[in-house]
Tab-separated table of C-alpha atoms in Angstrom:
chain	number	residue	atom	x	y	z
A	1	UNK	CA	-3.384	-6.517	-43.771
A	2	UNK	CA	-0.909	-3.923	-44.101
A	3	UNK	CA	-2.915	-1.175	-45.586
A	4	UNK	CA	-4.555	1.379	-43.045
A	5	UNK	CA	-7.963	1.095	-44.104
A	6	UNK	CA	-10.365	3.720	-42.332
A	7	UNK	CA	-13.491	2.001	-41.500
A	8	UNK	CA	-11.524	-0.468	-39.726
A	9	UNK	CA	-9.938	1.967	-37.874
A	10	UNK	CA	-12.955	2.830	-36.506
A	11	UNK	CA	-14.326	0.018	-35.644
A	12	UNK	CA	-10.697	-0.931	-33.720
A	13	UNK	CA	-11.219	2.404	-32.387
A	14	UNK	CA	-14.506	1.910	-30.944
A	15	UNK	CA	-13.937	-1.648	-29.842
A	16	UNK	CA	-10.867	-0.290	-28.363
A	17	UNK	CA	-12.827	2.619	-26.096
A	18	UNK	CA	-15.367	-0.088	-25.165
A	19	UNK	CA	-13.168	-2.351	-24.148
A	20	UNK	CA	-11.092	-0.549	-21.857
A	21	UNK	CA	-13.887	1.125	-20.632
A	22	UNK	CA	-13.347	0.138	-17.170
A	23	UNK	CA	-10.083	2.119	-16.970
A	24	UNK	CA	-11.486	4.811	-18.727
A	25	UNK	CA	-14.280	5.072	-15.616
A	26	UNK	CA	-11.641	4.748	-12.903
A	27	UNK	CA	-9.323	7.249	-14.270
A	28	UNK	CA	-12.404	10.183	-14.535
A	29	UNK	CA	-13.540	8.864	-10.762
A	30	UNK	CA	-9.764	9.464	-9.976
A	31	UNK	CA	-9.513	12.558	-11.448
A	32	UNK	CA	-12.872	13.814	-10.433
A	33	UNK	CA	-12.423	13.261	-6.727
A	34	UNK	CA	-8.586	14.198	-6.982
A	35	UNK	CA	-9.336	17.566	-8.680
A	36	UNK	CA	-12.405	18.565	-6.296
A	37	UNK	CA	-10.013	17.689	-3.640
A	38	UNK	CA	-7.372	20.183	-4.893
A	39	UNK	CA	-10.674	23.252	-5.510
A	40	UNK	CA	-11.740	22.911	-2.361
A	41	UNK	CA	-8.164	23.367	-1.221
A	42	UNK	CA	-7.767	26.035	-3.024
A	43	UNK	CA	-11.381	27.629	-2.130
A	44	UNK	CA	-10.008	27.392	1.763
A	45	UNK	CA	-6.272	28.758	0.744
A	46	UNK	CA	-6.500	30.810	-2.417
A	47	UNK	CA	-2.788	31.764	-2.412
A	48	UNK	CA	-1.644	28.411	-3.575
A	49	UNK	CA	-3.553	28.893	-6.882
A	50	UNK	CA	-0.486	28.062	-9.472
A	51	UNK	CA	0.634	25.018	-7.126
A	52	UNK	CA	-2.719	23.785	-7.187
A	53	UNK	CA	-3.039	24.118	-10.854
A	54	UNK	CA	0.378	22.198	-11.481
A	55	UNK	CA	-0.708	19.341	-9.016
A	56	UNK	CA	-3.910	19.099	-11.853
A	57	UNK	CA	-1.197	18.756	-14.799
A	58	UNK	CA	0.788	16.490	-12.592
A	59	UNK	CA	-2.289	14.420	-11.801
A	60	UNK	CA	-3.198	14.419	-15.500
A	61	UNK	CA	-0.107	13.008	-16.427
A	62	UNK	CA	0.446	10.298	-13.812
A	63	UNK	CA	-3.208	8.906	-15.138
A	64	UNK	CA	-2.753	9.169	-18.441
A	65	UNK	CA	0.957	7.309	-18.237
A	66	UNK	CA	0.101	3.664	-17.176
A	67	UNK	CA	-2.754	3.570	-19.959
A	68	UNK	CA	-0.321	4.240	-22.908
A	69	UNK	CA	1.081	0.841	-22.689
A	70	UNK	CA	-1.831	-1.118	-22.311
A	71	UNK	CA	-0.940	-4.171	-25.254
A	72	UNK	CA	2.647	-4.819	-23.206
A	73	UNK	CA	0.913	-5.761	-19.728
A	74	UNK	CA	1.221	-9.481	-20.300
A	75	UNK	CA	1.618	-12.201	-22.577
A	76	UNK	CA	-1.900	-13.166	-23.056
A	77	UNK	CA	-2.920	-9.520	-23.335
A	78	UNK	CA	-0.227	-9.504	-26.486
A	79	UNK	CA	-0.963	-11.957	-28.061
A	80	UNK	CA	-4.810	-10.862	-28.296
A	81	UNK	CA	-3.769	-7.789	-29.478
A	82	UNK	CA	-2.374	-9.172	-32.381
A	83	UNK	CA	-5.187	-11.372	-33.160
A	84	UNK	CA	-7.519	-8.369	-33.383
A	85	UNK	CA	-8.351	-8.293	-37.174
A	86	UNK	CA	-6.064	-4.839	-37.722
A	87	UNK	CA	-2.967	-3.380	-39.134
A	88	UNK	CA	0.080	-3.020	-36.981
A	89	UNK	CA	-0.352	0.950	-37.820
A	90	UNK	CA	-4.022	0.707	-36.905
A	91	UNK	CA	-3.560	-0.286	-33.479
A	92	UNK	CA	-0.376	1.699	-33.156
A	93	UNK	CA	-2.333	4.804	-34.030
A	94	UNK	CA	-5.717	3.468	-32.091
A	95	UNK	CA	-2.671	3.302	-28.977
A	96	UNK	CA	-0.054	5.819	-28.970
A	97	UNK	CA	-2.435	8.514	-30.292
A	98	UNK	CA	-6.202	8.283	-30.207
A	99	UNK	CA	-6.101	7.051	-26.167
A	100	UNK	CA	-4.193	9.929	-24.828
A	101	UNK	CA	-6.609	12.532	-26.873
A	102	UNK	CA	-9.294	10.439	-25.006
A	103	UNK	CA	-7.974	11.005	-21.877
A	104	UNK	CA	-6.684	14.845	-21.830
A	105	UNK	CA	-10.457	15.019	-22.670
A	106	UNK	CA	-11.525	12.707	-19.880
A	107	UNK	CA	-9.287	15.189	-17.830
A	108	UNK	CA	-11.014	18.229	-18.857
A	109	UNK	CA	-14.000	16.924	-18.722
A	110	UNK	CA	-13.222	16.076	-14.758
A	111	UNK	CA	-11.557	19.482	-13.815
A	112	UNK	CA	-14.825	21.048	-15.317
A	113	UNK	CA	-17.595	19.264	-13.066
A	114	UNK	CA	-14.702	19.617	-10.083
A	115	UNK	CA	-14.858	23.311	-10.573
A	116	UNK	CA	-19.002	23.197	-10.534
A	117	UNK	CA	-18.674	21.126	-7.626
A	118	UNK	CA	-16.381	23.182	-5.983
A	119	UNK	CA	-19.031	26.378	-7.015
A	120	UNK	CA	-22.148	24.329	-5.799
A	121	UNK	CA	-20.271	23.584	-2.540
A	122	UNK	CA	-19.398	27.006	-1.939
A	123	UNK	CA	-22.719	28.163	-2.878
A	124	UNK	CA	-24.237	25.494	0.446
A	125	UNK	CA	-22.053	27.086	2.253
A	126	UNK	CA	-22.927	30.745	1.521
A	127	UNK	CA	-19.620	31.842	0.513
A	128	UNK	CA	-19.468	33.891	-2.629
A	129	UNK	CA	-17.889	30.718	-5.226
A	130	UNK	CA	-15.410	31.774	-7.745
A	131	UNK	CA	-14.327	29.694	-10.592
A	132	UNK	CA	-10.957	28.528	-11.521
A	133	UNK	CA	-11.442	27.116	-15.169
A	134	UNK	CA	-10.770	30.686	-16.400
A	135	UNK	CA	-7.579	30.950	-14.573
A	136	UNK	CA	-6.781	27.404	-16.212
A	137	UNK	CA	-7.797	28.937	-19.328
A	138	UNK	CA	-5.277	32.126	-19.245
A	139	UNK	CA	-2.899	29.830	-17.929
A	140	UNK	CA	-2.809	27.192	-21.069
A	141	UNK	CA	-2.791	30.217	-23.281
A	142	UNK	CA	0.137	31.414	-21.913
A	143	UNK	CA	2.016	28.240	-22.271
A	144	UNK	CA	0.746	28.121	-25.565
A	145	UNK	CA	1.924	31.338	-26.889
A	146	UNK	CA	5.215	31.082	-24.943
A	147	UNK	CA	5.999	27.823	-26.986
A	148	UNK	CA	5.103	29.705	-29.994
A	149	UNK	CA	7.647	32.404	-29.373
């Protein structure tokens, strides 16, 4: 079983996902409440607009980190891993590369409904609600282009 075969992958992928589901749901409840947390912040004290936005990344990260190494947690959790009927690359790929895709777009995904929280919030209120996905936006593509040049 040392060819990577595709539909496999996919399957190991899926099983994967639904397997660690669990975590999956606790990190977007983390980041959800963390990140409308940091809006509403920032809706009270719009000064601290770029520190906000770097807690996000920060917050990002730090969830994303303990997930990568899932397979090494214990010895029982190894050894099932191995017994999953896949290729070493399989798994390494399903792992190291196709998880933290999943959860930069569990991230997005939660700074999005934080910001229409934050919006419907401000909205109850009566306050005039401004966004901050598109200075997120302008901010990525600035990062972006810098590490292009």
């Amino acid at each position: 079983m040392n060819m990577f075969n595709r539909k496999r992958f996919a399957h190991y992928v899926k099983w994967d996902i639904c397997n660690q589901r669990s975590k999956e749901t606790q990190v977007f409840g983390i980041l959800l409440l963390s990140f409308t947390l940091i809006m509403l912040m920032l809706f009270i004290d719009t000064s601290s607009v770029t520190e906000g936005m770097h807690l996000t990344a920060f917050l990002m990260s730090a969830c994303q980190s303990p997930f990568g190494s899932k397979a090494n947690s214990t010895k029982r959790t190894r050894i099932s891993q191995l017994m999953v009927p896949a290729s070493t690359p399989e798994k390494f790929i399903s792992t190291y590369v196709v998880r933290p895709i999943l959860f930069a777009a569990i991230g997005i995904i939660a700074f999005c409904l934080a910001d229409i929280i934050q919006q419907l919030w401000a909205k109850m209120i009566g306050i005039a609600p401004q966004s901050h996905l598109p200075y997120a936006i302008n901010r990525v593509r600035e990062i972006v282009y810098q590490a292009g040049t």
